[in-house]
Short mmCIF file of C-alpha atoms in Angstrom, two decimals:
data_model
loop_
_atom_site.label_atom_id
_atom_site.label_comp_id
_atom_site.label_asym_id
_atom_site.label_seq_id
_atom_site.Cartn_x
_atom_site.Cartn_y
_atom_site.Cartn_z
CA UNK A 1 99.83 116.21 235.50
CA UNK A 2 99.57 113.58 238.45
CA UNK A 3 96.18 112.12 238.86
CA UNK A 4 94.61 112.44 242.40
CA UNK A 5 93.98 109.10 244.01
CA UNK A 6 90.39 108.14 244.28
CA UNK A 7 88.58 108.90 247.57
CA UNK A 8 89.05 106.42 250.39
CA UNK A 9 85.99 104.11 250.66
CA UNK A 10 85.60 102.81 254.25
CA UNK A 11 84.00 99.57 255.04
CA UNK A 12 80.66 99.86 256.73
CA UNK A 13 81.31 96.62 258.72
CA UNK A 14 80.88 96.58 262.49
CA UNK A 15 82.75 94.51 265.06
CA UNK A 16 80.57 94.31 268.05
CA UNK A 17 81.97 90.89 269.15
CA UNK A 18 85.28 92.69 270.07
CA UNK A 19 85.27 92.86 273.82
CA UNK A 20 87.51 95.53 275.30
CA UNK A 21 88.64 95.13 278.87
CA UNK A 22 87.83 98.63 280.16
CA UNK A 23 86.03 101.86 279.24
CA UNK A 24 88.07 104.78 277.81
CA UNK A 25 87.58 106.74 281.20
CA UNK A 26 89.20 104.01 283.24
CA UNK A 27 92.11 103.79 280.86
CA UNK A 28 92.61 107.42 280.86
CA UNK A 29 92.67 107.55 284.66
CA UNK A 30 95.27 104.82 284.57
CA UNK A 31 97.37 106.85 282.17
CA UNK A 32 97.13 109.85 284.33
CA UNK A 33 98.08 107.99 287.44
CA UNK A 34 101.25 106.61 285.51
CA UNK A 35 102.52 110.08 284.57
CA UNK A 36 105.59 111.24 286.47
CA UNK A 37 109.33 110.18 286.90
CA UNK A 38 108.38 106.77 288.22
CA UNK A 39 105.92 105.94 285.44
CA UNK A 40 106.48 103.84 282.31
CA UNK A 41 106.89 106.88 280.16
CA UNK A 42 104.75 105.07 277.62
CA UNK A 43 102.58 108.00 276.36
CA UNK A 44 103.90 111.19 274.92
CA UNK A 45 100.58 112.80 274.48
CA UNK A 46 97.09 111.90 275.66
CA UNK A 47 93.64 112.48 273.95
CA UNK A 48 91.30 113.55 276.86
CA UNK A 49 88.69 114.96 274.47
CA UNK A 50 86.85 111.81 273.65
CA UNK A 51 83.19 111.54 272.64
CA UNK A 52 80.83 110.47 275.44
CA UNK A 53 80.39 106.73 276.32
CA UNK A 54 77.13 105.27 274.91
CA UNK A 55 75.24 103.57 277.62
CA UNK A 56 74.47 99.80 277.09
CA UNK A 57 71.26 97.93 277.72
CA UNK A 58 71.99 97.82 281.41
CA UNK A 59 72.66 101.56 281.58
CA UNK A 60 76.49 101.29 281.90
CA UNK A 61 78.86 102.55 279.38
CA UNK A 62 79.40 100.11 276.59
CA UNK A 63 83.06 99.29 276.24
CA UNK A 64 84.80 100.34 272.93
CA UNK A 65 88.06 99.38 271.60
CA UNK A 66 90.66 101.69 273.19
CA UNK A 67 93.75 102.19 271.06
CA UNK A 68 97.24 103.71 271.74
CA UNK A 69 99.04 104.89 268.54
CA UNK A 70 102.78 104.93 267.97
CA UNK A 71 104.08 108.47 267.52
CA UNK A 72 105.13 108.00 263.89
CA UNK A 73 101.52 107.53 262.71
CA UNK A 74 99.96 110.90 261.79
CA UNK A 75 96.94 112.16 263.74
CA UNK A 76 95.34 115.37 262.94
CA UNK A 77 94.17 115.93 266.45
CA UNK A 78 97.38 115.15 268.21
CA UNK A 79 101.03 116.17 267.61
CA UNK A 80 103.23 113.54 265.75
CA UNK A 81 106.89 113.82 266.68
CA UNK A 82 108.32 110.28 265.73
CA UNK A 83 110.40 110.46 268.94
CA UNK A 84 112.56 113.21 267.55
CA UNK A 85 113.33 116.85 268.11
CA UNK A 86 113.20 117.19 264.26
CA UNK A 87 109.29 117.01 264.49
CA UNK A 88 108.85 118.47 267.93
CA UNK A 89 106.31 121.03 266.74
CA UNK A 90 104.67 119.07 263.93
CA UNK A 91 100.86 118.77 263.83
CA UNK A 92 99.77 116.72 260.74
CA UNK A 93 96.86 118.16 258.68
CA UNK A 94 95.49 114.71 258.28
CA UNK A 95 95.30 111.26 259.87
CA UNK A 96 96.46 107.90 258.76
CA UNK A 97 94.13 105.62 256.86
CA UNK A 98 94.28 103.03 259.63
CA UNK A 99 93.08 105.60 262.07
CA UNK A 100 90.12 106.51 259.96
CA UNK A 101 89.20 102.76 259.87
CA UNK A 102 89.48 102.35 263.54
CA UNK A 103 87.44 105.44 264.29
CA UNK A 104 84.70 104.32 261.79
CA UNK A 105 84.54 100.91 263.81
CA UNK A 106 83.85 102.93 267.06
CA UNK A 107 87.35 102.72 268.54
CA UNK A 108 88.63 105.44 270.84
CA UNK A 109 92.19 106.86 270.26
CA UNK A 110 93.72 107.32 273.86
CA UNK A 111 96.92 108.89 272.72
CA UNK A 112 100.42 108.71 271.13
CA UNK A 113 103.10 106.57 272.40
CA UNK A 114 106.82 106.89 272.98
CA UNK A 115 109.26 105.35 270.57
CA UNK A 116 112.87 105.31 269.40
CA UNK A 117 113.58 108.40 267.17
CA UNK A 118 112.28 107.68 263.69
CA UNK A 119 111.96 104.03 264.55
CA UNK A 120 115.81 103.43 264.89
CA UNK A 121 116.59 101.42 268.15
CA UNK A 122 116.06 98.09 269.62
CA UNK A 123 115.76 99.17 273.33
CA UNK A 124 113.44 102.12 273.55
CA UNK A 125 116.11 104.54 274.79
CA UNK A 126 116.74 106.67 271.73
CA UNK A 127 113.80 109.08 272.14
CA UNK A 128 113.62 112.80 272.69
CA UNK A 129 111.00 112.08 275.35
CA UNK A 130 113.28 109.80 277.43
CA UNK A 131 113.53 105.94 277.77
CA UNK A 132 110.47 103.64 278.22
CA UNK A 133 110.38 101.33 281.19
CA UNK A 134 109.27 97.68 280.92
CA UNK A 135 106.07 97.18 283.00
CA UNK A 136 107.08 93.60 284.05
CA UNK A 137 110.40 95.06 285.47
CA UNK A 138 110.94 98.68 285.52
CA UNK A 139 114.80 98.08 285.69
CA UNK A 140 114.62 96.65 282.29
CA UNK A 141 114.18 98.13 278.93
CA UNK A 142 110.89 97.76 276.96
CA UNK A 143 112.45 97.13 273.50
CA UNK A 144 112.19 99.10 270.33
CA UNK A 145 111.32 100.94 268.49
CA UNK A 146 107.63 100.38 269.35
CA UNK A 147 108.54 100.65 273.11
CA UNK A 148 105.74 102.90 274.30
CA UNK A 149 103.12 100.78 272.39
CA UNK A 150 104.37 97.53 274.12
CA UNK A 151 104.61 99.09 277.46
CA UNK A 152 101.08 100.59 277.13
CA UNK A 153 99.65 97.09 276.26
CA UNK A 154 101.55 95.26 279.05
CA UNK A 155 100.93 97.85 281.65
CA UNK A 156 97.19 97.62 281.09
CA UNK A 157 96.86 101.20 279.69
CA UNK A 158 94.91 100.23 276.47
CA UNK A 159 93.21 97.27 274.62
CA UNK A 160 95.43 97.42 271.51
CA UNK A 161 98.37 99.55 270.40
CA UNK A 162 99.49 100.39 266.92
CA UNK A 163 103.22 100.12 266.28
CA UNK A 164 105.39 100.09 263.20
CA UNK A 165 107.80 97.15 262.28
CA UNK A 166 110.78 97.60 260.00
CA UNK A 167 113.04 94.90 261.12
CA UNK A 168 111.33 93.71 264.44
CA UNK A 169 110.24 96.95 266.00
CA UNK A 170 106.87 95.42 266.95
CA UNK A 171 107.95 91.84 267.73
CA UNK A 172 111.01 92.54 269.85
CA UNK A 173 109.32 94.85 272.42
CA UNK A 174 106.34 92.34 272.33
CA UNK A 175 108.76 89.75 273.39
CA UNK A 176 110.50 91.80 276.10
CA UNK A 177 107.02 92.86 277.57
CA UNK A 178 105.17 89.49 277.29
CA UNK A 179 102.57 90.59 274.93
CA UNK A 180 101.32 89.47 271.41
CA UNK A 181 102.94 91.38 268.60
CA UNK A 182 102.01 90.96 264.92
CA UNK A 183 103.82 92.11 261.87
CA UNK A 184 101.42 91.49 259.21
CA UNK A 185 102.30 90.58 255.58
CA UNK A 186 103.86 93.63 253.78
CA UNK A 187 101.06 95.43 251.93
CA UNK A 188 98.02 94.20 253.82
CA UNK A 189 97.65 97.18 256.13
CA UNK A 190 97.83 100.75 254.72
CA UNK A 191 100.91 102.73 255.32
CA UNK A 192 99.22 106.02 254.14
CA UNK A 193 100.05 108.52 256.91
CA UNK A 194 103.15 106.58 258.40
CA UNK A 195 106.37 108.57 258.80
CA UNK A 196 108.76 106.59 256.71
CA UNK A 197 112.01 104.93 257.94
CA UNK A 198 112.56 102.39 255.09
CA UNK A 199 109.63 102.19 252.78
CA UNK A 200 110.21 98.76 251.38
CA UNK A 201 110.25 97.36 254.96
CA UNK A 202 107.87 99.41 256.97
CA UNK A 203 104.66 97.69 258.16
CA UNK A 204 101.95 98.75 260.64
CA UNK A 205 102.33 96.32 263.60
CA UNK A 206 99.68 95.47 266.21
CA UNK A 207 100.10 94.71 269.91
CA UNK A 208 97.64 93.24 272.47
CA UNK A 209 97.30 91.20 275.55
CA UNK A 210 94.49 89.19 273.95
CA UNK A 211 94.97 87.43 270.54
CA UNK A 212 91.19 87.53 269.65
CA UNK A 213 91.20 91.32 270.21
CA UNK A 214 94.38 91.54 268.10
CA UNK A 215 92.93 89.38 265.40
CA UNK A 216 89.64 91.52 265.36
CA UNK A 217 91.71 94.68 265.00
CA UNK A 218 93.54 93.16 262.09
CA UNK A 219 90.34 92.36 260.37
CA UNK A 220 89.32 96.02 260.76
CA UNK A 221 92.47 97.26 259.21
CA UNK A 222 92.97 94.54 256.50
CA UNK A 223 91.53 96.55 253.39
CA UNK A 224 92.98 97.91 250.31
CA UNK A 225 93.94 101.63 250.31
CA UNK A 226 94.19 103.46 247.00
CA UNK A 227 96.17 106.19 248.68
CA UNK A 228 98.98 103.70 249.45
CA UNK A 229 100.93 102.57 246.44
CA UNK A 230 102.27 99.53 248.33
CA UNK A 231 98.81 98.26 249.29
CA UNK A 232 98.19 94.86 247.87
CA UNK A 233 95.26 94.72 245.13
CA UNK A 234 92.00 93.25 246.16
CA UNK A 235 92.15 90.43 243.87
CA UNK A 236 95.56 89.27 245.35
CA UNK A 237 94.05 89.57 248.75
CA UNK A 238 91.05 87.38 247.79
CA UNK A 239 93.28 84.83 246.01
CA UNK A 240 95.51 84.23 249.01
CA UNK A 241 92.86 84.59 251.72
CA UNK A 242 90.75 81.63 249.89
CA UNK A 243 93.75 79.33 249.95
CA UNK A 244 94.62 80.25 253.76
CA UNK A 245 90.88 79.68 254.75
CA UNK A 246 90.68 76.41 253.04
CA UNK A 247 93.76 75.12 254.92
CA UNK A 248 92.09 76.39 258.14
CA UNK A 249 88.77 74.45 257.16
CA UNK A 250 90.84 71.26 256.81
CA UNK A 251 92.51 71.80 260.23
CA UNK A 252 89.10 72.26 261.88
CA UNK A 253 89.32 73.72 265.45
CA UNK A 254 92.95 72.45 266.19
CA UNK A 255 96.21 72.00 264.49
CA UNK A 256 96.28 68.22 263.89
CA UNK A 257 98.10 67.49 260.62
CA UNK A 258 99.86 71.06 260.65
CA UNK A 259 103.40 70.74 259.53
CA UNK A 260 105.67 73.12 261.54
CA UNK A 261 109.21 73.91 260.51
CA UNK A 262 112.02 74.53 262.92
CA UNK A 263 114.87 76.44 261.24
CA UNK A 264 118.35 75.55 262.33
CA UNK A 265 119.86 78.86 261.58
CA UNK A 266 117.55 80.53 264.14
CA UNK A 267 119.69 79.23 267.05
CA UNK A 268 122.84 81.44 266.76
CA UNK A 269 125.72 81.36 269.30
CA UNK A 270 124.35 84.53 270.88
CA UNK A 271 121.13 82.80 271.92
CA UNK A 272 120.50 82.44 275.46
CA UNK A 273 118.95 79.40 277.39
CA UNK A 274 116.06 81.71 278.40
CA UNK A 275 115.13 81.88 274.73
CA UNK A 276 115.07 78.22 274.16
CA UNK A 277 112.73 77.27 276.95
CA UNK A 278 109.54 78.97 275.63
CA UNK A 279 110.44 77.60 272.07
CA UNK A 280 110.60 73.99 273.51
CA UNK A 281 107.30 74.56 275.38
CA UNK A 282 105.49 75.78 272.17
CA UNK A 283 106.80 72.91 270.12
CA UNK A 284 105.80 70.45 272.83
CA UNK A 285 102.30 71.92 272.85
CA UNK A 286 101.89 71.68 269.07
CA UNK A 287 103.29 68.05 268.91
CA UNK A 288 100.95 67.12 271.73
CA UNK A 289 97.92 68.50 269.78
CA UNK A 290 98.85 66.48 266.56
CA UNK A 291 101.09 68.86 264.57
CA UNK A 292 104.13 67.52 262.85
CA UNK A 293 107.72 69.07 263.58
CA UNK A 294 109.96 69.32 260.61
CA UNK A 295 113.69 70.52 260.71
CA UNK A 296 114.24 73.02 257.83
CA UNK A 297 117.04 75.07 256.62
CA UNK A 298 117.15 78.89 255.70
CA UNK A 299 120.83 79.11 254.50
CA UNK A 300 120.70 82.76 253.59
CA UNK A 301 119.63 83.78 257.24
CA UNK A 302 123.22 84.34 258.22
CA UNK A 303 123.65 87.33 255.85
CA UNK A 304 120.20 88.82 256.58
CA UNK A 305 121.08 91.17 259.39
CA UNK A 306 123.92 92.81 257.40
CA UNK A 307 121.87 93.19 254.37
CA UNK A 308 119.06 94.64 256.46
CA UNK A 309 121.11 97.47 257.99
CA UNK A 310 122.56 98.44 254.58
CA UNK A 311 119.08 98.49 252.99
CA UNK A 312 117.28 100.18 255.91
CA UNK A 313 119.91 102.86 256.42
CA UNK A 314 120.17 103.58 252.83
CA UNK A 315 116.35 104.16 252.53
CA UNK A 316 116.46 106.21 255.75
CA UNK A 317 119.05 108.50 254.35
CA UNK A 318 116.82 109.29 251.48
CA UNK A 319 113.64 109.49 253.48
CA UNK A 320 114.91 111.76 256.23
CA UNK A 321 116.68 114.13 253.73
CA UNK A 322 113.24 116.15 253.92
CA UNK A 323 113.98 117.36 257.48
CA UNK A 324 115.84 120.40 256.78
CA UNK A 325 114.15 122.96 258.99
CA UNK A 326 112.70 124.97 256.16
CA UNK A 327 109.17 123.66 255.32
CA UNK A 328 108.29 122.21 258.65
CA UNK A 329 109.55 120.72 261.93
CA UNK A 330 112.39 121.95 264.12
CA UNK A 331 114.88 124.73 262.88
CA UNK A 332 117.85 125.70 264.84
CA UNK A 333 118.50 129.42 265.17
CA UNK A 334 121.60 131.04 263.48
CA UNK A 335 124.53 131.03 265.69
CA UNK A 336 125.43 134.71 264.40
CA UNK A 337 124.84 137.29 261.85
CA UNK A 338 127.39 135.68 259.66
CA UNK A 339 125.40 132.47 259.17
CA UNK A 340 122.21 134.23 258.02
CA UNK A 341 121.42 133.40 254.43
CA UNK A 342 123.92 130.47 254.33
CA UNK A 343 121.54 127.58 253.38
CA UNK A 344 124.17 124.80 253.80
CA UNK A 345 125.10 126.14 257.24
CA UNK A 346 121.39 126.20 258.22
CA UNK A 347 120.73 122.72 257.02
CA UNK A 348 123.76 121.38 258.94
CA UNK A 349 122.91 123.27 262.07
CA UNK A 350 119.32 122.09 262.14
CA UNK A 351 119.94 118.41 261.41
CA UNK A 352 122.82 118.29 263.69
CA UNK A 353 120.75 119.34 266.63
CA UNK A 354 117.51 117.76 265.52
CA UNK A 355 118.87 114.26 265.06
CA UNK A 356 120.06 111.95 267.82
CA UNK A 357 123.27 110.05 267.83
CA UNK A 358 121.66 106.72 266.61
CA UNK A 359 119.90 108.48 263.66
CA UNK A 360 122.99 110.24 262.66
CA UNK A 361 124.93 106.88 262.70
CA UNK A 362 122.48 105.25 260.43
CA UNK A 363 122.28 108.15 258.05
CA UNK A 364 125.90 108.25 257.59
CA UNK A 365 126.03 104.52 256.91
CA UNK A 366 123.08 104.67 254.44
CA UNK A 367 124.51 107.80 252.62
CA UNK A 368 127.79 105.85 252.20
CA UNK A 369 125.95 102.79 250.93
CA UNK A 370 124.42 104.88 248.18
CA UNK A 371 127.68 106.59 247.12
CA UNK A 372 128.44 106.00 243.47
CA UNK A 373 131.91 107.17 243.41
CA UNK A 374 134.26 104.66 241.92
CA UNK A 375 136.69 103.09 244.42
CA UNK A 376 139.52 100.56 243.66
CA UNK A 377 137.12 97.56 243.61
CA UNK A 378 133.79 99.39 242.52
CA UNK A 379 131.70 101.86 244.32
CA UNK A 380 130.12 101.49 247.67
CA UNK A 381 126.58 101.38 245.91
CA UNK A 382 127.83 98.18 243.86
CA UNK A 383 129.67 96.68 246.84
CA UNK A 384 126.99 97.23 249.52
CA UNK A 385 123.59 98.29 248.26
CA UNK A 386 123.27 96.09 245.21
CA UNK A 387 124.79 92.99 247.25
CA UNK A 388 122.28 93.60 249.95
CA UNK A 389 119.48 93.51 247.55
CA UNK A 390 120.63 90.19 246.14
CA UNK A 391 120.84 88.75 249.66
CA UNK A 392 117.34 89.92 250.20
CA UNK A 393 116.21 88.22 247.20
CA UNK A 394 117.90 84.91 248.39
CA UNK A 395 116.16 85.35 251.83
CA UNK A 396 112.78 85.56 250.07
CA UNK A 397 113.62 82.44 247.94
CA UNK A 398 114.57 80.44 251.18
CA UNK A 399 111.14 81.11 252.66
CA UNK A 400 109.27 80.12 249.43
CA UNK A 401 111.30 76.94 249.22
CA UNK A 402 110.45 75.71 252.73
CA UNK A 403 106.63 76.71 252.69
CA UNK A 404 104.13 74.39 251.27
CA UNK A 405 101.80 77.13 249.98
CA UNK A 406 102.92 79.19 247.01
CA UNK A 407 103.79 82.86 247.17
CA UNK A 408 101.07 84.63 245.18
CA UNK A 409 103.42 87.54 244.61
CA UNK A 410 105.99 85.19 242.93
CA UNK A 411 106.08 85.31 239.04
CA UNK A 412 105.87 81.42 239.07
CA UNK A 413 103.88 80.40 242.21
CA UNK A 414 103.90 76.60 242.81
CA UNK A 415 102.87 74.37 245.70
CA UNK A 416 105.51 72.49 247.61
CA UNK A 417 104.03 69.22 248.77
CA UNK A 418 106.96 68.53 251.16
CA UNK A 419 106.97 71.91 252.60
CA UNK A 420 105.82 73.22 255.89
CA UNK A 421 102.71 75.28 256.88
CA UNK A 422 104.55 77.47 259.37
CA UNK A 423 107.95 78.22 261.02
CA UNK A 424 108.59 78.53 264.75
CA UNK A 425 111.69 80.37 266.37
CA UNK A 426 112.61 82.51 269.37
CA UNK A 427 111.46 86.16 268.98
CA UNK A 428 114.66 87.37 270.51
CA UNK A 429 118.07 86.12 271.58
CA UNK A 430 117.29 86.70 275.16
CA UNK A 431 115.20 88.61 277.73
CA UNK A 432 115.18 92.34 277.98
CA UNK A 433 118.44 93.84 279.35
CA UNK A 434 118.65 95.97 282.39
CA UNK A 435 119.25 99.64 281.81
CA UNK A 436 122.33 99.28 283.88
CA UNK A 437 123.74 96.75 281.37
CA UNK A 438 123.31 98.92 278.30
CA UNK A 439 126.42 101.16 279.26
CA UNK A 440 128.40 97.82 279.49
CA UNK A 441 127.38 96.51 276.08
CA UNK A 442 129.54 96.64 272.88
CA UNK A 443 128.22 99.20 270.34
CA UNK A 444 127.16 96.37 267.96
CA UNK A 445 125.14 94.39 270.62
CA UNK A 446 122.05 96.44 270.10
CA UNK A 447 122.04 95.56 266.44
CA UNK A 448 122.37 91.85 267.06
CA UNK A 449 119.06 91.97 268.94
CA UNK A 450 117.34 92.06 265.44
CA UNK A 451 119.17 88.99 264.16
CA UNK A 452 116.04 86.64 264.42
CA UNK A 453 113.45 89.16 263.33
CA UNK A 454 114.85 90.80 260.27
CA UNK A 455 114.58 87.73 257.77
CA UNK A 456 110.73 87.98 257.88
CA UNK A 457 110.88 91.68 257.29
CA UNK A 458 113.12 91.24 254.30
CA UNK A 459 110.84 88.61 252.82
CA UNK A 460 107.65 90.62 253.65
CA UNK A 461 106.00 87.66 255.32
CA UNK A 462 103.78 87.71 258.48
CA UNK A 463 105.20 87.16 261.82
CA UNK A 464 103.88 86.90 265.32
CA UNK A 465 105.64 87.14 268.68
CA UNK A 466 103.70 85.00 271.21
CA UNK A 467 104.13 85.09 274.88
CA UNK A 468 104.86 81.58 276.05
CA UNK A 469 105.58 80.24 279.48
CA UNK A 470 109.36 79.84 280.16
CA UNK A 471 108.94 77.67 283.12
CA UNK A 472 111.17 74.55 282.83
CA UNK A 473 109.52 71.37 281.90
CA UNK A 474 112.41 69.08 281.90
CA UNK A 475 114.21 67.72 285.08
CA UNK A 476 117.03 70.08 286.03
CA UNK A 477 115.81 73.03 284.41
CA UNK A 478 115.12 76.33 286.39
CA UNK A 479 111.41 76.81 287.18
CA UNK A 480 111.56 80.52 286.70
CA UNK A 481 113.77 82.68 284.62
CA UNK A 482 114.36 86.58 284.69
CA UNK A 483 112.47 88.52 281.96
CA UNK A 484 110.38 87.32 279.00
CA UNK A 485 111.18 85.91 275.65
CA UNK A 486 108.43 85.31 273.10
CA UNK A 487 108.14 82.69 270.34
CA UNK A 488 107.69 83.85 266.73
CA UNK A 489 105.17 82.11 264.43
CA UNK A 490 105.99 82.84 260.76
CA UNK A 491 103.92 82.06 257.69
CA UNK A 492 103.74 82.42 254.00
CA UNK A 493 102.77 85.85 252.51
CA UNK A 494 99.09 86.53 253.17
CA UNK A 495 98.64 83.57 255.68
CA UNK A 496 98.18 85.96 258.60
CA UNK A 497 94.95 84.14 259.75
CA UNK A 498 96.82 80.81 260.15
CA UNK A 499 99.73 82.49 261.92
CA UNK A 500 97.31 83.86 264.55
CA UNK A 501 95.44 80.60 264.88
CA UNK A 502 98.81 78.93 265.82
CA UNK A 503 99.67 81.81 268.06
CA UNK A 504 96.39 81.44 270.03
CA UNK A 505 97.07 77.74 270.50
CA UNK A 506 100.66 78.07 271.65
CA UNK A 507 100.34 81.40 273.53
CA UNK A 508 100.33 81.63 277.40
CA UNK A 509 96.65 81.63 278.54
CA UNK A 510 97.48 83.74 281.59
CA UNK A 511 96.78 87.43 282.00
CA UNK A 512 99.36 89.38 279.99
#
């Protein structure tokens, strides 16, 4: 008999120092005005039934943190569709743990944001609710799969947006839309109530225009959850937090003495000049403030993208097998009397109509990768899935080898005195493409967008996409470029606070 998990104990801490930009009523009015064919298409459902604002000392409503929630995070008061027809009529009976924590802290949940179906996509165009437009240039894509969350933040429709990140689904849209986008260390934020894509890779992501607000939201959510089997235990959290805070104490208020690694493998041939300018600017800023720049190598990076798509697709093929049209979700009607009672036909008909082309493509790839049937030179399971798992282990080993801090999840954690504190690299290979360019792209171009973000996901380490000015600082460089490309700050597992400290130093101080 399975034991029921202990009841969720919510912290009683309050966070009065978080200063949201607007009241909920003003945000809801902005969301209403943005509806329509010319809008961003960021929200798929809106929560107009909010509790009344509490007057402050001066009689005006006291601003409370206003949150937009990606549509694959369960909410008991709003539909949760995961951007797919398969869940078009799904109303969860419970809410995710992270929503309970936010509501307890006094936050408002404004609504659910658009996304690529089941989190599968890099451009925000694979949704049953239509594509999401980039607020900085509506002719461009917003990125994916957390496209609606990034657009809501960049468009000034909320303070913070919750996304999910499997291989870059928070960092890529943050880069395209010019916002901060954090993928925390795997296991720090609860995944209870998140609709799964790939369980060993999925994390809750955070997007915001202001890093202090993003950091404060992270503190609210950074709690152990007994309902999530992948949640890091409290003793592990305390051990790594103590080491990270000691390093922050030694740094003081700046970054003097910080060792920053620049990985050579993160400048592939596909990288555009627009992606290098923000990186150079961020590195100049850090060096000017006393940080040491160190060239490093992560040799397994070249294999990471291929391994990621094998592993993520294989896990997706297992997770999405539950959408059969019987227990919940969309069910396609029988084509005729002859099909009634035929379970196999019913499953096939429902899944064919419910899943989009991108989801079908990845499910087929994942199912094949898990096939155990023996071929001439072994099974697909041996040749692809197991090999991808070996590559993932090599990627993790590469990160542990370059960081000075030990990985507390390693069986033999040891400090590396010649290692670096953090890594810096471009968040994307270029700015957000135009919608008109998508039809001209090769079918593999969309997958290449994740080449710089998937290694951190495979290793489970924290990564923050930071908006950095792309204005040229060298003679002969262009002063302005089209679109945005962020800079990613990557740290050792559990060193999220240090990652955010450096992100605050290097990030553009303008209004995002």
